[in-house]
XYZ file of C-alpha atoms in Angstrom:
337
model
C 5.519 32.697 26.969
C 2.868 29.338 26.211
C 0.796 28.000 28.051
C 2.208 24.375 27.761
C 1.331 21.391 29.877
C 3.811 18.520 30.458
C 3.423 15.548 32.548
C 6.188 14.604 34.638
C 5.121 10.315 35.735
C 8.703 10.123 38.432
C 8.674 12.033 41.632
C 12.469 13.773 41.461
C 12.884 17.880 40.605
C 11.373 18.958 37.028
C 11.752 22.282 35.421
C 9.394 24.519 35.048
C 8.986 27.554 33.117
C 8.897 30.069 36.597
C 12.208 27.185 36.786
C 12.344 24.221 39.261
C 9.875 22.640 41.375
C 10.885 20.032 44.765
C 10.006 16.659 44.277
C 6.302 15.775 44.802
C 4.168 12.878 44.859
C 1.917 13.286 42.446
C 1.386 13.351 38.877
C 1.736 16.821 37.478
C 1.109 19.095 34.769
C 2.840 22.028 34.620
C 0.694 24.782 32.690
C 1.948 27.814 34.050
C 0.729 26.722 37.363
C 1.090 23.815 39.144
C -1.715 21.040 38.962
C -2.242 17.829 41.144
C -5.658 16.832 39.637
C -6.595 15.639 35.707
C -9.796 18.047 34.452
C -12.294 16.432 35.512
C -13.671 17.232 31.960
C -10.827 15.280 30.059
C -12.788 11.898 31.629
C -15.101 12.699 29.113
C -12.707 13.838 25.765
C -10.982 11.254 23.754
C -7.514 10.199 25.079
C -4.755 9.206 22.664
C -1.496 7.641 22.796
C 0.609 8.095 19.937
C 4.011 6.148 20.703
C 7.648 7.076 18.908
C 6.282 10.646 18.510
C 9.094 13.514 19.780
C 9.478 13.826 15.626
C 8.359 12.666 12.508
C 5.100 11.053 11.643
C 4.495 10.035 15.489
C 5.158 14.097 16.254
C 2.839 15.199 12.994
C -0.099 12.431 14.298
C -0.090 14.190 17.752
C -0.540 17.517 16.379
C -3.250 16.519 14.026
C -5.201 14.181 16.478
C -5.323 17.084 19.211
C -6.187 19.511 16.429
C -9.345 17.650 15.869
C -10.486 17.773 20.114
C -8.547 14.296 21.864
C -6.762 14.972 24.433
C -3.160 13.490 23.617
C -0.517 11.792 24.834
C 2.376 12.404 23.470
C 5.691 9.892 24.133
C 9.118 9.450 23.674
C 11.451 6.743 25.064
C 14.177 9.944 25.958
C 12.180 11.695 28.193
C 14.062 15.249 27.106
C 13.283 14.697 23.164
C 9.838 14.266 24.186
C 9.288 17.643 26.129
C 10.825 19.644 23.742
C 9.148 18.386 21.303
C 5.536 19.334 22.803
C 7.175 22.478 23.836
C 7.900 22.834 20.409
C 4.495 21.839 19.151
C 3.064 24.742 21.198
C 4.995 26.841 20.237
C 3.847 26.644 17.058
C 0.456 26.132 17.736
C -0.492 27.338 21.316
C -4.120 26.060 20.600
C -2.831 22.676 21.346
C -2.067 23.424 24.647
C -4.700 21.760 26.601
C -4.727 18.668 24.175
C -1.209 18.120 24.169
C 1.061 16.522 26.945
C 4.320 14.453 27.353
C 4.561 10.970 29.690
C 7.922 9.344 29.553
C 8.019 5.875 27.294
C 9.861 2.959 26.520
C 8.640 0.102 24.560
C 10.995 -2.389 24.829
C 10.359 -1.711 28.789
C 8.131 -3.799 30.632
C 8.428 -1.347 34.125
C 7.848 1.928 31.003
C 4.635 0.142 30.042
C 3.162 -0.399 33.220
C 3.741 3.198 34.454
C 2.210 4.580 31.792
C -1.664 2.531 32.048
C -0.938 3.169 35.581
C -1.395 6.826 34.868
C -3.765 6.400 32.490
C -5.961 4.305 34.364
C -5.514 7.116 37.742
C -6.258 9.761 34.820
C -8.768 9.249 32.349
C -9.901 5.581 33.356
C -10.113 4.461 29.975
C -7.986 5.058 26.674
C -9.848 5.715 23.412
C -6.969 6.058 20.466
C -3.393 3.436 20.614
C -1.783 5.231 17.714
C 1.877 2.351 17.890
C 4.002 4.431 15.859
C 7.616 4.023 16.811
C 9.707 2.428 15.008
C 13.940 1.901 14.458
C 14.392 0.131 10.776
C 17.246 -2.144 11.464
C 20.248 -1.475 9.327
C 23.204 0.717 9.828
C 23.549 3.438 7.677
C 26.787 4.814 6.567
C 25.460 8.649 6.294
C 28.725 9.601 4.976
C 29.188 7.392 2.142
C 25.191 7.989 1.371
C 24.737 11.471 2.232
C 27.126 12.885 -0.593
C 26.268 10.123 -3.281
C 22.316 10.745 -2.811
C 22.040 14.689 -3.302
C 21.398 15.039 -6.405
C 20.826 11.322 -7.516
C 16.922 9.603 -7.985
C 15.621 7.264 -5.926
C 15.823 5.022 -7.765
C 19.507 5.111 -8.533
C 19.978 4.605 -4.649
C 21.945 1.498 -3.732
C 20.837 1.056 -0.438
C 22.957 -2.338 -0.310
C 26.023 -0.495 -0.372
C 25.914 2.013 2.008
C 23.598 0.126 4.786
C 24.114 -2.844 6.627
C 22.808 -5.784 8.836
C 23.702 -6.824 12.131
C 22.104 -9.840 13.731
C 21.552 -7.340 17.038
C 19.828 -4.719 14.685
C 17.614 -7.731 13.760
C 17.065 -8.584 17.054
C 16.506 -4.729 18.277
C 13.948 -3.822 15.089
C 11.996 -7.048 16.166
C 11.681 -6.050 19.851
C 11.128 -2.420 18.746
C 8.221 -2.852 16.262
C 6.739 -6.201 16.598
C 6.895 -7.280 20.493
C 7.708 -3.591 21.429
C 3.779 -2.639 19.957
C 2.733 -5.985 21.179
C 3.657 -5.778 25.024
C 2.066 -1.723 24.442
C -1.441 -3.420 23.712
C -1.625 -5.982 26.032
C -1.081 -2.955 28.765
C -3.747 -0.797 27.374
C -6.480 -3.078 26.170
C -8.573 -3.389 29.595
C -8.161 0.781 29.633
C -9.076 1.066 24.783
C -12.503 -2.141 26.246
C -13.582 0.721 28.353
C -13.526 3.448 26.002
C -16.815 3.445 23.371
C -14.877 3.970 20.394
C -11.936 2.405 21.235
C -9.479 1.866 17.737
C -5.857 0.848 17.912
C -4.004 1.942 14.719
C -0.317 0.267 14.247
C 1.855 2.395 11.491
C 3.492 -0.659 9.253
C 4.958 -0.305 5.769
C 4.163 -1.305 2.550
C 7.319 -3.519 2.960
C 5.597 -5.307 5.138
C 3.477 -6.553 2.805
C 3.386 -10.454 2.476
C 4.793 -10.792 -1.386
C 8.111 -9.459 0.705
C 8.393 -11.940 2.898
C 10.280 -14.147 0.665
C 9.830 -17.737 2.521
C 7.220 -19.927 1.253
C 6.738 -21.144 4.560
C 6.226 -18.177 6.082
C 4.321 -15.952 3.839
C 1.444 -19.351 4.558
C 1.529 -19.049 8.558
C 1.595 -15.567 8.494
C -1.000 -15.118 5.519
C -3.474 -18.329 7.223
C -6.241 -15.217 8.698
C -8.236 -18.771 9.851
C -5.380 -20.395 11.900
C -3.477 -17.047 12.818
C -2.289 -17.336 16.257
C 0.458 -15.174 18.198
C 2.753 -18.323 18.634
C 2.694 -19.023 15.012
C 4.405 -15.616 14.349
C 6.784 -16.067 17.262
C 7.446 -19.327 15.703
C 8.250 -17.134 12.163
C 9.533 -14.717 13.225
C 12.185 -17.221 15.470
C 13.048 -19.360 12.535
C 14.211 -16.043 10.544
C 16.227 -15.264 13.791
C 17.958 -18.417 12.731
C 18.610 -18.090 9.619
C 19.697 -14.639 10.361
C 22.040 -15.916 12.829
C 23.819 -18.448 10.377
C 24.276 -16.671 7.212
C 20.820 -17.929 5.544
C 18.411 -15.418 4.410
C 18.919 -15.522 0.652
C 19.717 -19.300 1.298
C 15.953 -19.946 3.026
C 14.582 -17.085 0.992
C 13.908 -14.296 3.117
C 14.568 -11.396 2.055
C 18.295 -10.220 1.798
C 17.661 -6.038 2.140
C 15.472 -4.654 4.985
C 15.085 -7.849 6.687
C 13.999 -7.274 10.166
C 12.098 -3.927 9.082
C 9.979 -6.462 6.816
C 9.970 -9.423 9.646
C 8.412 -7.023 11.875
C 5.827 -4.984 9.745
C 4.434 -8.097 8.294
C 3.924 -9.754 11.934
C 2.717 -6.523 13.117
C 0.234 -6.849 10.352
C -0.390 -10.343 11.165
C -0.783 -9.674 15.106
C -3.273 -7.135 13.610
C -5.698 -9.860 12.271
C -5.637 -11.535 15.265
C -6.615 -8.909 17.670
C -9.331 -7.831 15.539
C -10.735 -11.539 15.980
C -9.815 -11.124 19.542
C -11.585 -7.759 20.523
C -14.287 -7.353 18.142
C -15.705 -4.602 20.146
C -12.202 -2.331 19.717
C -11.693 -1.696 15.648
C -7.979 -2.330 15.045
C -6.684 -1.927 11.634
C -2.781 -1.661 10.110
C -1.267 1.067 8.078
C 1.320 1.928 5.685
C 0.903 5.965 5.466
C 3.383 6.088 2.602
C 6.302 6.923 1.531
C 6.885 9.333 4.060
C 9.776 12.111 4.714
C 11.622 10.971 7.820
C 14.969 9.973 9.574
C 14.216 6.267 8.998
C 14.884 6.520 5.078
C 17.411 10.054 5.700
C 14.442 12.318 4.173
C 14.305 10.832 0.757
C 10.412 10.088 0.613
C 8.401 11.986 -1.205
C 5.266 12.681 1.551
C 5.583 15.289 4.180
C 4.916 14.071 7.980
C 2.040 16.428 7.022
C 0.635 14.487 4.728
C 2.276 11.333 6.022
C 0.186 11.413 9.663
C -2.870 12.265 7.367
C -4.116 8.112 7.193
C -3.017 7.290 10.553
C -5.147 9.931 11.900
C -7.728 8.694 9.416
C -8.117 5.544 11.327
C -7.782 6.479 14.550
C -11.307 8.349 14.148
C -13.110 6.426 12.144
C -17.024 6.497 12.819
C -18.216 2.859 14.180
C -19.128 0.613 11.891
C -15.634 0.639 9.549
C -13.986 -2.110 8.746
C -11.094 -4.288 12.128
C -8.583 -6.612 10.678
C -7.498 -4.735 7.894
C -4.484 -3.568 6.090
C -4.819 0.156 4.398
C -2.052 1.625 1.852
C -3.208 5.084 3.601
C -6.568 5.527 2.889
C -6.964 2.347 1.221
C -7.395 -0.598 2.207
C -4.995 -2.918 0.658
C -4.384 -6.594 0.488
C -2.097 -8.152 3.325
């Protein structure tokens, strides 16, 4: 039987290796036995939270951090999927059993974020690493049309516009998840990161978020002006984008016509990275494109494995003191915004 650790924050019936446990008033781990308190020694370890981590790059980031001796809190919106991800990881590598646990987190739900922050404060008293990985593509892909045409077709010949659709509702959800979800999470966790001797925030971004792909010259100027960047200015850009999207004016105004919301969400996340680095100089804060990785978001058409894709976010999370902050990396190379 695998030795695994899963955290449940809710007071309700839960199931472990030995069946159902009755309601309790404590956060618990199932680690072969019922434990009502975290091991005090965990306080001395580095503690990491990875969002959107039940699959793909996020899950592999958790595995690699745990393999480096970091206590990792794997989070996911769907509790069942998150628990299954932990169980499968530990069955594949029982050596991670002391360094991997699950906590539910929905970055769209402020109360869910607060719940996790309270848990971290109570159990560990700090946070060392936050990896903002939760993201959606903001498209509806017609898989019935995509899969047959793409099965034997090189990437450069796939017409993604023909097999996908953008809607205003999807654009809103994309911005709320990829940018505002990360922002809400950071705001809640910064006080805990400031208690660490080596606080790190890694924002998983994309080359799509580079300013040259934003298209709109006004937006490029605002997001590219590091000296006058503010959160309010980023909001202004996103609000204007949504207004033009709703009015069906994206191409007329110069916004990207494909992956529009995804591009803007990642450009905003990159801009926010620069703002945060100035605001919190004691915390090392960077954004990174992990490369074109085979994930659900691109229907597994990427060129890199998830193991390769996780390398650069993990590398940034474990960087020693004195390394750059407020920088965009393309994998492990500094790249212009």
